[in-house]
mmCIF file with all atom_site columns, C-alpha atoms in Angstrom:
data_model
loop_
_atom_site.group_PDB
_atom_site.id
_atom_site.type_symbol
_atom_site.label_atom_id
_atom_site.label_alt_id
_atom_site.label_comp_id
_atom_site.label_asym_id
_atom_site.label_entity_id
_atom_site.label_seq_id
_atom_site.pdbx_PDB_ins_code
_atom_site.Cartn_x
_atom_site.Cartn_y
_atom_site.Cartn_z
_atom_site.occupancy
_atom_site.B_iso_or_equiv
_atom_site.pdbx_formal_charge
_atom_site.auth_seq_id
_atom_site.auth_comp_id
_atom_site.auth_asym_id
_atom_site.auth_atom_id
_atom_site.pdbx_PDB_model_num
ATOM 1   C CA . ALA A 1 1   ? 5.067   -9.836  -14.232 1.00 77.00 ? 1026 ALA A CA 1
ATOM 2   C CA . GLN A 1 2   ? 5.649   -10.007 -10.524 1.00 81.00 ? 1027 GLN A CA 1
ATOM 3   C CA . SER A 1 3   ? 3.584   -11.685 -7.850  1.00 88.00 ? 1028 SER A CA 1
ATOM 4   C CA . VAL A 1 4   ? 3.707   -11.927 -4.091  1.00 93.00 ? 1029 VAL A CA 1
ATOM 5   C CA . THR A 1 5   ? 2.505   -14.692 -1.817  1.00 94.00 ? 1030 THR A CA 1
ATOM 6   C CA . GLN A 1 6   ? 2.086   -14.133 1.884   1.00 95.00 ? 1031 GLN A CA 1
ATOM 7   C CA . LEU A 1 7   ? 1.897   -17.608 3.276   1.00 93.00 ? 1032 LEU A CA 1
ATOM 8   C CA . ASP A 1 8   ? -0.119  -16.852 6.399   1.00 94.00 ? 1033 ASP A CA 1
ATOM 9   C CA . SER A 1 9   ? -3.337  -14.869 6.397   1.00 94.00 ? 1034 SER A CA 1
ATOM 10  C CA . GLN A 1 10  ? -3.402  -14.674 10.190  1.00 96.00 ? 1035 GLN A CA 1
ATOM 11  C CA . VAL A 1 11  ? -0.682  -14.981 12.798  1.00 97.00 ? 1036 VAL A CA 1
ATOM 12  C CA . PRO A 1 12  ? -1.662  -14.921 16.470  1.00 97.00 ? 1037 PRO A CA 1
ATOM 13  C CA . VAL A 1 13  ? 1.159   -14.614 18.991  1.00 97.00 ? 1038 VAL A CA 1
ATOM 14  C CA . PHE A 1 14  ? 1.537   -13.769 22.637  1.00 97.00 ? 1039 PHE A CA 1
ATOM 15  C CA . GLU A 1 15  ? 3.140   -10.550 23.765  1.00 97.00 ? 1040 GLU A CA 1
ATOM 16  C CA . GLU A 1 16  ? 6.956   -10.664 23.988  1.00 97.00 ? 1041 GLU A CA 1
ATOM 17  C CA . ALA A 1 17  ? 7.122   -13.764 21.769  1.00 98.00 ? 1042 ALA A CA 1
ATOM 18  C CA . PRO A 1 18  ? 9.093   -13.730 18.504  1.00 98.00 ? 1043 PRO A CA 1
ATOM 19  C CA . VAL A 1 19  ? 7.231   -13.606 15.212  1.00 98.00 ? 1044 VAL A CA 1
ATOM 20  C CA . GLU A 1 20  ? 7.964   -14.300 11.574  1.00 98.00 ? 1045 GLU A CA 1
ATOM 21  C CA . LEU A 1 21  ? 5.677   -13.237 8.739   1.00 98.00 ? 1046 LEU A CA 1
ATOM 22  C CA . ARG A 1 22  ? 6.462   -15.073 5.553   1.00 98.00 ? 1047 ARG A CA 1
ATOM 23  C CA . CYS A 1 23  ? 6.626   -13.635 2.050   1.00 97.00 ? 1048 CYS A CA 1
ATOM 24  C CA . ASN A 1 24  ? 7.602   -15.279 -1.200  1.00 97.00 ? 1049 ASN A CA 1
ATOM 25  C CA . TYR A 1 25  ? 7.743   -13.587 -4.561  1.00 94.00 ? 1050 TYR A CA 1
ATOM 26  C CA . SER A 1 26  ? 8.173   -14.445 -8.197  1.00 92.00 ? 1051 SER A CA 1
ATOM 27  C CA . SER A 1 27  ? 9.702   -12.255 -10.853 1.00 87.00 ? 1052 SER A CA 1
ATOM 28  C CA . SER A 1 28  ? 11.672  -12.638 -14.034 1.00 83.00 ? 1053 SER A CA 1
ATOM 29  C CA . VAL A 1 29  ? 13.662  -9.480  -13.277 1.00 84.00 ? 1054 VAL A CA 1
ATOM 30  C CA . SER A 1 30  ? 15.396  -8.012  -10.268 1.00 83.00 ? 1055 SER A CA 1
ATOM 31  C CA . VAL A 1 31  ? 12.989  -6.362  -7.868  1.00 87.00 ? 1056 VAL A CA 1
ATOM 32  C CA . TYR A 1 32  ? 12.855  -4.104  -4.886  1.00 91.00 ? 1057 TYR A CA 1
ATOM 33  C CA . LEU A 1 33  ? 11.110  -5.599  -1.848  1.00 94.00 ? 1058 LEU A CA 1
ATOM 34  C CA . PHE A 1 34  ? 9.062   -3.854  0.799   1.00 94.00 ? 1059 PHE A CA 1
ATOM 35  C CA . TRP A 1 35  ? 7.135   -4.500  3.981   1.00 96.00 ? 1060 TRP A CA 1
ATOM 36  C CA . TYR A 1 36  ? 4.335   -2.149  4.974   1.00 95.00 ? 1061 TYR A CA 1
ATOM 37  C CA . VAL A 1 37  ? 2.123   -2.031  8.068   1.00 95.00 ? 1062 VAL A CA 1
ATOM 38  C CA . GLN A 1 38  ? -1.490  -0.870  8.059   1.00 92.00 ? 1063 GLN A CA 1
ATOM 39  C CA . TYR A 1 39  ? -3.412  0.013   11.190  1.00 91.00 ? 1064 TYR A CA 1
ATOM 40  C CA . PRO A 1 40  ? -7.247  0.012   11.047  1.00 84.00 ? 1065 PRO A CA 1
ATOM 41  C CA . ASN A 1 41  ? -8.682  2.667   8.756   1.00 79.00 ? 1066 ASN A CA 1
ATOM 42  C CA . GLN A 1 42  ? -5.270  4.075   7.959   1.00 84.00 ? 1067 GLN A CA 1
ATOM 43  C CA . GLY A 1 43  ? -2.913  4.112   5.020   1.00 86.00 ? 1068 GLY A CA 1
ATOM 44  C CA . LEU A 1 44  ? 0.291   2.129   4.736   1.00 89.00 ? 1069 LEU A CA 1
ATOM 45  C CA . GLN A 1 45  ? 3.464   2.866   6.627   1.00 91.00 ? 1070 GLN A CA 1
ATOM 46  C CA . LEU A 1 46  ? 6.798   1.629   5.322   1.00 90.00 ? 1071 LEU A CA 1
ATOM 47  C CA . LEU A 1 47  ? 8.519   -0.732  7.745   1.00 94.00 ? 1072 LEU A CA 1
ATOM 48  C CA . LEU A 1 48  ? 11.577  -1.532  5.677   1.00 94.00 ? 1073 LEU A CA 1
ATOM 49  C CA . LYS A 1 49  ? 12.812  -2.068  2.146   1.00 92.00 ? 1074 LYS A CA 1
ATOM 50  C CA . TYR A 1 50  ? 15.445  -4.037  0.300   1.00 93.00 ? 1075 TYR A CA 1
ATOM 51  C CA . LEU A 1 51  ? 17.015  -2.358  -2.688  1.00 89.00 ? 1076 LEU A CA 1
ATOM 52  C CA . SER A 1 52  ? 20.464  -3.944  -2.874  1.00 87.00 ? 1077 SER A CA 1
ATOM 53  C CA . GLY A 1 53  ? 23.482  -4.779  -0.733  1.00 88.00 ? 1078 GLY A CA 1
ATOM 54  C CA . SER A 1 54  ? 23.182  -6.521  2.613   1.00 90.00 ? 1079 SER A CA 1
ATOM 55  C CA . THR A 1 55  ? 20.466  -9.127  2.595   1.00 91.00 ? 1080 THR A CA 1
ATOM 56  C CA . LEU A 1 56  ? 19.509  -8.395  6.215   1.00 96.00 ? 1081 LEU A CA 1
ATOM 57  C CA . VAL A 1 57  ? 17.462  -5.230  6.370   1.00 96.00 ? 1082 VAL A CA 1
ATOM 58  C CA . LYS A 1 58  ? 16.537  -3.460  9.573   1.00 96.00 ? 1083 LYS A CA 1
ATOM 59  C CA . GLY A 1 59  ? 13.449  -1.318  9.762   1.00 94.00 ? 1084 GLY A CA 1
ATOM 60  C CA . ILE A 1 60  ? 11.392  0.676   12.192  1.00 93.00 ? 1085 ILE A CA 1
ATOM 61  C CA . ASN A 1 61  ? 9.762   -0.591  15.384  1.00 93.00 ? 1086 ASN A CA 1
ATOM 62  C CA . GLY A 1 62  ? 12.352  -3.356  15.812  1.00 96.00 ? 1087 GLY A CA 1
ATOM 63  C CA . PHE A 1 63  ? 11.424  -5.252  12.653  1.00 97.00 ? 1088 PHE A CA 1
ATOM 64  C CA . GLU A 1 64  ? 13.926  -6.790  10.280  1.00 97.00 ? 1089 GLU A CA 1
ATOM 65  C CA . ALA A 1 65  ? 13.713  -8.871  7.118   1.00 98.00 ? 1090 ALA A CA 1
ATOM 66  C CA . GLU A 1 66  ? 16.084  -11.093 5.204   1.00 96.00 ? 1091 GLU A CA 1
ATOM 67  C CA . PHE A 1 67  ? 16.227  -11.265 1.445   1.00 95.00 ? 1092 PHE A CA 1
ATOM 68  C CA . ASN A 1 68  ? 16.925  -14.772 0.180   1.00 94.00 ? 1093 ASN A CA 1
ATOM 69  C CA . LYS A 1 69  ? 17.387  -14.765 -3.560  1.00 91.00 ? 1094 LYS A CA 1
ATOM 70  C CA . SER A 1 70  ? 17.674  -18.527 -3.974  1.00 92.00 ? 1095 SER A CA 1
ATOM 71  C CA . GLN A 1 71  ? 14.410  -19.094 -2.113  1.00 94.00 ? 1096 GLN A CA 1
ATOM 72  C CA . THR A 1 72  ? 12.804  -15.901 -3.481  1.00 94.00 ? 1097 THR A CA 1
ATOM 73  C CA . SER A 1 73  ? 11.725  -14.988 0.007   1.00 96.00 ? 1098 SER A CA 1
ATOM 74  C CA . PHE A 1 74  ? 11.642  -11.846 2.117   1.00 97.00 ? 1099 PHE A CA 1
ATOM 75  C CA . HIS A 1 75  ? 10.401  -12.884 5.546   1.00 98.00 ? 1100 HIS A CA 1
ATOM 76  C CA . LEU A 1 76  ? 9.721   -10.287 8.228   1.00 98.00 ? 1101 LEU A CA 1
ATOM 77  C CA . ARG A 1 77  ? 10.804  -10.920 11.811  1.00 98.00 ? 1102 ARG A CA 1
ATOM 78  C CA . LYS A 1 78  ? 10.655  -9.343  15.223  1.00 98.00 ? 1103 LYS A CA 1
ATOM 79  C CA . PRO A 1 79  ? 12.287  -10.928 18.273  1.00 97.00 ? 1104 PRO A CA 1
ATOM 80  C CA . SER A 1 80  ? 9.707   -9.677  20.781  1.00 97.00 ? 1105 SER A CA 1
ATOM 81  C CA . VAL A 1 81  ? 6.313   -8.281  19.818  1.00 97.00 ? 1106 VAL A CA 1
ATOM 82  C CA . HIS A 1 82  ? 4.123   -5.789  21.636  1.00 97.00 ? 1107 HIS A CA 1
ATOM 83  C CA . ILE A 1 83  ? 0.371   -5.372  21.764  1.00 96.00 ? 1108 ILE A CA 1
ATOM 84  C CA . SER A 1 84  ? 0.815   -2.260  19.607  1.00 95.00 ? 1109 SER A CA 1
ATOM 85  C CA . ASP A 1 85  ? 2.207   -4.408  16.781  1.00 97.00 ? 1110 ASP A CA 1
ATOM 86  C CA . THR A 1 86  ? -1.288  -5.761  16.141  1.00 97.00 ? 1111 THR A CA 1
ATOM 87  C CA . ALA A 1 87  ? -2.007  -4.714  12.549  1.00 96.00 ? 1112 ALA A CA 1
ATOM 88  C CA . GLU A 1 88  ? -2.124  -5.871  8.953   1.00 95.00 ? 1113 GLU A CA 1
ATOM 89  C CA . TYR A 1 89  ? 1.246   -6.397  7.267   1.00 97.00 ? 1114 TYR A CA 1
ATOM 90  C CA . PHE A 1 90  ? 1.774   -6.299  3.528   1.00 95.00 ? 1115 PHE A CA 1
ATOM 91  C CA . CYS A 1 91  ? 4.733   -7.534  1.533   1.00 96.00 ? 1116 CYS A CA 1
ATOM 92  C CA . ALA A 1 92  ? 5.259   -5.828  -1.824  1.00 94.00 ? 1117 ALA A CA 1
ATOM 93  C CA . VAL A 1 93  ? 7.573   -6.132  -4.804  1.00 92.00 ? 1118 VAL A CA 1
ATOM 94  C CA . SER A 1 94  ? 8.423   -3.690  -7.537  1.00 88.00 ? 1119 SER A CA 1
ATOM 95  C CA . PRO A 1 95  ? 10.831  -3.762  -10.444 1.00 82.00 ? 1120 PRO A CA 1
ATOM 96  C CA . ASN A 1 96  ? 10.986  0.017   -10.540 1.00 72.00 ? 1121 ASN A CA 1
ATOM 97  C CA . ASN A 1 97  ? 8.405   1.321   -8.096  1.00 59.00 ? 1122 ASN A CA 1
ATOM 98  C CA . ASN A 1 98  ? 5.987   2.279   -10.804 1.00 69.00 ? 1123 ASN A CA 1
ATOM 99  C CA . ASP A 1 99  ? 4.535   -1.217  -10.727 1.00 77.00 ? 1124 ASP A CA 1
ATOM 100 C CA . MET A 1 100 ? 4.233   -2.236  -7.100  1.00 85.00 ? 1125 MET A CA 1
ATOM 101 C CA . ARG A 1 101 ? 2.381   -5.446  -6.372  1.00 88.00 ? 1126 ARG A CA 1
ATOM 102 C CA . PHE A 1 102 ? 1.122   -6.329  -2.932  1.00 92.00 ? 1127 PHE A CA 1
ATOM 103 C CA . GLY A 1 103 ? 0.581   -9.618  -1.209  1.00 93.00 ? 1128 GLY A CA 1
ATOM 104 C CA . ALA A 1 104 ? -2.787  -10.463 0.297   1.00 92.00 ? 1129 ALA A CA 1
ATOM 105 C CA . GLY A 1 105 ? -1.659  -9.358  3.729   1.00 94.00 ? 1130 GLY A CA 1
ATOM 106 C CA . THR A 1 106 ? -1.048  -11.041 7.073   1.00 96.00 ? 1131 THR A CA 1
ATOM 107 C CA . ARG A 1 107 ? -3.080  -10.111 10.095  1.00 96.00 ? 1132 ARG A CA 1
ATOM 108 C CA . LEU A 1 108 ? -0.794  -10.111 13.139  1.00 97.00 ? 1133 LEU A CA 1
ATOM 109 C CA . THR A 1 109 ? -2.659  -10.302 16.431  1.00 97.00 ? 1134 THR A CA 1
ATOM 110 C CA . VAL A 1 110 ? -0.631  -9.935  19.600  1.00 97.00 ? 1135 VAL A CA 1
ATOM 111 C CA . LYS A 1 111 ? -2.358  -11.305 22.679  1.00 96.00 ? 1136 LYS A CA 1
ATOM 112 C CA . PRO A 1 112 ? -1.550  -10.347 26.258  1.00 95.00 ? 1137 PRO A CA 1
ATOM 113 C CA . GLY B 2 1   ? 9.182   14.529  5.573   1.00 66.00 ? 442  GLY B CA 1
ATOM 114 C CA . ALA B 2 2   ? 7.360   12.816  2.700   1.00 82.00 ? 443  ALA B CA 1
ATOM 115 C CA . VAL B 2 3   ? 3.826   13.314  3.974   1.00 89.00 ? 444  VAL B CA 1
ATOM 116 C CA . VAL B 2 4   ? 0.807   12.561  1.816   1.00 93.00 ? 445  VAL B CA 1
ATOM 117 C CA . SER B 2 5   ? -2.666  13.708  2.787   1.00 94.00 ? 446  SER B CA 1
ATOM 118 C CA . GLN B 2 6   ? -6.074  12.714  1.517   1.00 96.00 ? 447  GLN B CA 1
ATOM 119 C CA . HIS B 2 7   ? -9.337  14.569  1.752   1.00 96.00 ? 448  HIS B CA 1
ATOM 120 C CA . PRO B 2 8   ? -11.920 13.687  2.783   1.00 96.00 ? 449  PRO B CA 1
ATOM 121 C CA . SER B 2 9   ? -11.049 10.871  5.161   1.00 95.00 ? 450  SER B CA 1
ATOM 122 C CA . TRP B 2 10  ? -14.541 9.484   4.785   1.00 95.00 ? 451  TRP B CA 1
ATOM 123 C CA . VAL B 2 11  ? -17.535 10.330  2.649   1.00 97.00 ? 452  VAL B CA 1
ATOM 124 C CA . ILE B 2 12  ? -21.073 9.070   2.278   1.00 97.00 ? 453  ILE B CA 1
ATOM 125 C CA . CYS B 2 13  ? -22.897 9.794   -0.950  1.00 95.00 ? 454  CYS B CA 1
ATOM 126 C CA . LYS B 2 14  ? -26.107 8.737   -2.620  1.00 96.00 ? 455  LYS B CA 1
ATOM 127 C CA . SER B 2 15  ? -26.180 6.389   -5.559  1.00 97.00 ? 456  SER B CA 1
ATOM 128 C CA . GLY B 2 16  ? -25.883 8.251   -8.851  1.00 96.00 ? 457  GLY B CA 1
ATOM 129 C CA . THR B 2 17  ? -23.899 11.183  -7.505  1.00 97.00 ? 458  THR B CA 1
ATOM 130 C CA . SER B 2 18  ? -20.200 11.904  -8.026  1.00 97.00 ? 459  SER B CA 1
ATOM 131 C CA . VAL B 2 19  ? -17.563 12.318  -5.381  1.00 97.00 ? 460  VAL B CA 1
ATOM 132 C CA . LYS B 2 20  ? -14.060 13.759  -5.593  1.00 97.00 ? 461  LYS B CA 1
ATOM 133 C CA . ILE B 2 21  ? -11.120 12.606  -3.485  1.00 97.00 ? 462  ILE B CA 1
ATOM 134 C CA . GLU B 2 22  ? -7.985  14.723  -3.213  1.00 97.00 ? 463  GLU B CA 1
ATOM 135 C CA . CYS B 2 23  ? -4.462  13.466  -2.691  1.00 96.00 ? 464  CYS B CA 1
ATOM 136 C CA . ARG B 2 24  ? -1.724  15.942  -1.821  1.00 95.00 ? 465  ARG B CA 1
ATOM 137 C CA . SER B 2 25  ? 1.993   15.619  -1.260  1.00 92.00 ? 466  SER B CA 1
ATOM 138 C CA . LEU B 2 26  ? 2.660   18.145  1.476   1.00 92.00 ? 467  LEU B CA 1
ATOM 139 C CA . ASP B 2 27  ? 6.423   18.476  1.553   1.00 88.00 ? 468  ASP B CA 1
ATOM 140 C CA . PHE B 2 28  ? 7.731   17.104  -1.713  1.00 88.00 ? 469  PHE B CA 1
ATOM 141 C CA . GLN B 2 29  ? 6.986   17.185  -5.399  1.00 89.00 ? 470  GLN B CA 1
ATOM 142 C CA . ALA B 2 30  ? 5.275   14.029  -6.564  1.00 88.00 ? 471  ALA B CA 1
ATOM 143 C CA . THR B 2 31  ? 6.156   13.223  -10.117 1.00 86.00 ? 472  THR B CA 1
ATOM 144 C CA . THR B 2 32  ? 3.999   10.117  -10.000 1.00 89.00 ? 473  THR B CA 1
ATOM 145 C CA . MET B 2 33  ? 0.871   9.385   -8.010  1.00 92.00 ? 474  MET B CA 1
ATOM 146 C CA . PHE B 2 34  ? -0.931  6.109   -7.638  1.00 93.00 ? 475  PHE B CA 1
ATOM 147 C CA . TRP B 2 35  ? -4.510  5.260   -6.742  1.00 95.00 ? 476  TRP B CA 1
ATOM 148 C CA . TYR B 2 36  ? -5.382  2.012   -5.014  1.00 94.00 ? 477  TYR B CA 1
ATOM 149 C CA . ARG B 2 37  ? -8.611  0.414   -3.955  1.00 95.00 ? 478  ARG B CA 1
ATOM 150 C CA . GLN B 2 38  ? -8.905  -1.848  -0.936  1.00 90.00 ? 479  GLN B CA 1
ATOM 151 C CA . PHE B 2 39  ? -11.899 -4.007  -0.073  1.00 86.00 ? 480  PHE B CA 1
ATOM 152 C CA . PRO B 2 40  ? -12.411 -5.143  3.525   1.00 82.00 ? 481  PRO B CA 1
ATOM 153 C CA . LYS B 2 41  ? -9.791  -7.608  4.686   1.00 79.00 ? 482  LYS B CA 1
ATOM 154 C CA . GLN B 2 42  ? -8.160  -7.620  1.270   1.00 84.00 ? 483  GLN B CA 1
ATOM 155 C CA . SER B 2 43  ? -5.003  -6.292  -0.267  1.00 87.00 ? 484  SER B CA 1
ATOM 156 C CA . LEU B 2 44  ? -4.478  -3.102  -2.236  1.00 89.00 ? 485  LEU B CA 1
ATOM 157 C CA . MET B 2 45  ? -5.319  -3.220  -5.908  1.00 91.00 ? 486  MET B CA 1
ATOM 158 C CA . LEU B 2 46  ? -3.691  -0.637  -8.148  1.00 91.00 ? 487  LEU B CA 1
ATOM 159 C CA . MET B 2 47  ? -6.299  1.285   -10.099 1.00 94.00 ? 488  MET B CA 1
ATOM 160 C CA . ALA B 2 48  ? -4.198  3.786   -12.012 1.00 93.00 ? 489  ALA B CA 1
ATOM 161 C CA . THR B 2 49  ? -0.902  5.612   -12.219 1.00 92.00 ? 490  THR B CA 1
ATOM 162 C CA . SER B 2 50  ? -0.693  9.275   -13.051 1.00 90.00 ? 491  SER B CA 1
ATOM 163 C CA . ASN B 2 51  ? 2.181   11.551  -13.937 1.00 86.00 ? 492  ASN B CA 1
ATOM 164 C CA . GLU B 2 52  ? 1.885   15.295  -13.572 1.00 82.00 ? 493  GLU B CA 1
ATOM 165 C CA . GLY B 2 53  ? 0.456   16.852  -16.697 1.00 80.00 ? 494  GLY B CA 1
ATOM 166 C CA . SER B 2 54  ? -0.247  13.532  -18.396 1.00 83.00 ? 495  SER B CA 1
ATOM 167 C CA . LYS B 2 55  ? -3.243  11.296  -18.735 1.00 87.00 ? 496  LYS B CA 1
ATOM 168 C CA . ALA B 2 56  ? -3.490  8.546   -16.170 1.00 91.00 ? 497  ALA B CA 1
ATOM 169 C CA . THR B 2 57  ? -2.658  4.963   -17.044 1.00 92.00 ? 498  THR B CA 1
ATOM 170 C CA . TYR B 2 58  ? -5.409  2.653   -15.864 1.00 94.00 ? 499  TYR B CA 1
ATOM 171 C CA . GLU B 2 59  ? -5.043  -0.964  -14.874 1.00 92.00 ? 500  GLU B CA 1
ATOM 172 C CA . GLN B 2 60  ? -6.928  -3.567  -16.817 1.00 92.00 ? 501  GLN B CA 1
ATOM 173 C CA . GLY B 2 61  ? -10.540 -3.774  -15.726 1.00 93.00 ? 502  GLY B CA 1
ATOM 174 C CA . VAL B 2 62  ? -10.706 -0.266  -14.259 1.00 94.00 ? 503  VAL B CA 1
ATOM 175 C CA . GLU B 2 63  ? -13.240 1.945   -16.005 1.00 94.00 ? 504  GLU B CA 1
ATOM 176 C CA . LYS B 2 64  ? -11.510 5.185   -16.906 1.00 92.00 ? 505  LYS B CA 1
ATOM 177 C CA . ASP B 2 65  ? -14.807 6.978   -17.537 1.00 94.00 ? 506  ASP B CA 1
ATOM 178 C CA . LYS B 2 66  ? -16.033 6.045   -14.077 1.00 95.00 ? 507  LYS B CA 1
ATOM 179 C CA . PHE B 2 67  ? -12.859 6.773   -12.140 1.00 96.00 ? 508  PHE B CA 1
ATOM 180 C CA . LEU B 2 68  ? -11.570 10.090  -13.430 1.00 95.00 ? 509  LEU B CA 1
ATOM 181 C CA . ILE B 2 69  ? -8.035  10.933  -12.371 1.00 94.00 ? 510  ILE B CA 1
ATOM 182 C CA . ASN B 2 70  ? -6.468  14.356  -12.706 1.00 90.00 ? 511  ASN B CA 1
ATOM 183 C CA . HIS B 2 71  ? -2.855  15.096  -11.785 1.00 88.00 ? 512  HIS B CA 1
ATOM 184 C CA . ALA B 2 72  ? -2.847  18.831  -12.383 1.00 82.00 ? 513  ALA B CA 1
ATOM 185 C CA . SER B 2 73  ? 0.225   19.742  -10.366 1.00 89.00 ? 514  SER B CA 1
ATOM 186 C CA . LEU B 2 74  ? 3.246   18.156  -8.717  1.00 89.00 ? 515  LEU B CA 1
ATOM 187 C CA . THR B 2 75  ? 1.455   18.174  -5.368  1.00 92.00 ? 516  THR B CA 1
ATOM 188 C CA . LEU B 2 76  ? -2.142  17.329  -6.191  1.00 93.00 ? 517  LEU B CA 1
ATOM 189 C CA . SER B 2 77  ? -4.000  14.452  -7.780  1.00 94.00 ? 518  SER B CA 1
ATOM 190 C CA . THR B 2 78  ? -7.747  13.913  -7.673  1.00 95.00 ? 519  THR B CA 1
ATOM 191 C CA . LEU B 2 79  ? -9.902  10.851  -8.135  1.00 97.00 ? 520  LEU B CA 1
ATOM 192 C CA . THR B 2 80  ? -13.527 11.449  -9.074  1.00 97.00 ? 521  THR B CA 1
ATOM 193 C CA . VAL B 2 81  ? -15.935 8.555   -8.807  1.00 97.00 ? 522  VAL B CA 1
ATOM 194 C CA . THR B 2 82  ? -18.708 9.398   -11.243 1.00 96.00 ? 523  THR B CA 1
ATOM 195 C CA . SER B 2 83  ? -22.269 8.119   -10.955 1.00 96.00 ? 524  SER B CA 1
ATOM 196 C CA . ALA B 2 84  ? -21.339 6.158   -7.863  1.00 96.00 ? 525  ALA B CA 1
ATOM 197 C CA . HIS B 2 85  ? -23.082 2.898   -7.034  1.00 96.00 ? 526  HIS B CA 1
ATOM 198 C CA . PRO B 2 86  ? -23.049 0.837   -3.831  1.00 95.00 ? 527  PRO B CA 1
ATOM 199 C CA . GLU B 2 87  ? -20.472 -1.532  -5.334  1.00 94.00 ? 528  GLU B CA 1
ATOM 200 C CA . ASP B 2 88  ? -18.051 1.409   -5.526  1.00 95.00 ? 529  ASP B CA 1
ATOM 201 C CA . SER B 2 89  ? -18.024 1.538   -1.736  1.00 95.00 ? 530  SER B CA 1
ATOM 202 C CA . SER B 2 90  ? -14.460 0.873   -0.699  1.00 95.00 ? 531  SER B CA 1
ATOM 203 C CA . PHE B 2 91  ? -11.325 2.270   0.899   1.00 94.00 ? 532  PHE B CA 1
ATOM 204 C CA . TYR B 2 92  ? -9.367  4.351   -1.594  1.00 96.00 ? 533  TYR B CA 1
ATOM 205 C CA . ILE B 2 93  ? -5.679  4.992   -0.936  1.00 94.00 ? 534  ILE B CA 1
ATOM 206 C CA . CYS B 2 94  ? -3.327  7.200   -2.880  1.00 94.00 ? 535  CYS B CA 1
ATOM 207 C CA . SER B 2 95  ? 0.446   7.176   -2.871  1.00 93.00 ? 536  SER B CA 1
ATOM 208 C CA . ALA B 2 96  ? 3.093   9.407   -4.320  1.00 92.00 ? 537  ALA B CA 1
ATOM 209 C CA . SER B 2 97  ? 6.690   9.056   -5.371  1.00 88.00 ? 538  SER B CA 1
ATOM 210 C CA . GLY B 2 98  ? 9.208   11.800  -5.934  1.00 79.00 ? 539  GLY B CA 1
ATOM 211 C CA . ARG B 2 99  ? 12.769  11.861  -7.133  1.00 70.00 ? 540  ARG B CA 1
ATOM 212 C CA . ARG B 2 100 ? 13.553  8.584   -5.354  1.00 68.00 ? 541  ARG B CA 1
ATOM 213 C CA . ALA B 2 101 ? 11.472  6.395   -7.605  1.00 61.00 ? 542  ALA B CA 1
ATOM 214 C CA . TYR B 2 102 ? 11.853  3.337   -5.401  1.00 69.00 ? 543  TYR B CA 1
ATOM 215 C CA . GLU B 2 103 ? 9.720   4.782   -2.594  1.00 78.00 ? 544  GLU B CA 1
ATOM 216 C CA . GLN B 2 104 ? 5.999   5.345   -2.499  1.00 86.00 ? 545  GLN B CA 1
ATOM 217 C CA . TYR B 2 105 ? 4.489   7.383   0.309   1.00 90.00 ? 546  TYR B CA 1
ATOM 218 C CA . PHE B 2 106 ? 0.944   6.501   1.162   1.00 91.00 ? 547  PHE B CA 1
ATOM 219 C CA . GLY B 2 107 ? -1.938  8.703   2.162   1.00 93.00 ? 548  GLY B CA 1
ATOM 220 C CA . PRO B 2 108 ? -4.208  7.802   5.086   1.00 92.00 ? 549  PRO B CA 1
ATOM 221 C CA . GLY B 2 109 ? -7.008  6.621   2.808   1.00 93.00 ? 550  GLY B CA 1
ATOM 222 C CA . THR B 2 110 ? -10.600 7.672   2.106   1.00 95.00 ? 551  THR B CA 1
ATOM 223 C CA . ARG B 2 111 ? -13.544 5.518   3.116   1.00 94.00 ? 552  ARG B CA 1
ATOM 224 C CA . LEU B 2 112 ? -16.310 5.871   0.502   1.00 96.00 ? 553  LEU B CA 1
ATOM 225 C CA . THR B 2 113 ? -19.796 4.588   1.273   1.00 96.00 ? 554  THR B CA 1
ATOM 226 C CA . VAL B 2 114 ? -22.438 4.798   -1.430  1.00 96.00 ? 555  VAL B CA 1
ATOM 227 C CA . THR B 2 115 ? -26.009 4.404   -0.215  1.00 96.00 ? 556  THR B CA 1
#
């Protein structure tokens, strides 16, 4: 079975500051890794995914994440955040997409 | 592309009644659809997985007689909450995957309130 741990439930940052949202996973098999963003009362939007190949993955809205197999991590980063980035962020893992498991979520709040 | 819609976006029903939520893939054929439940300030919990034309596979602890799932076509899945109670109030989100099995596309969610 797979599990996901998002190490921070809330991350407050000031506008234009860099941010890192941390995600660790455990799995006995190779997995695909995902980051999703959820705005209030909306569904999930895919930010980026790691399937294979380069460990640095670039996504939408200026986000990127790095897959670290030895540390079983997939941290999400953005060099300069905007007010509009305020949302809930979910890390997810899946061995084959038919069994996707989500972390508890990290609430990113960008302050002016 | 890869748009998933849900209807209704919110619904209020009285305790004891049933409510149906539709999930549609608008521009692709969804071989598999997923139903999730999300409580306030919590993560998504998978309720069931359905493949077109087959019975849904429910996660442990999810009552299949209470949460009826029908995946009648490659573009439509429905979730019916039968004999709803206030504790069924939640945000229900569906997702769908097509030929690229490693991607799920999420609907906008349905807010159910049972009074």
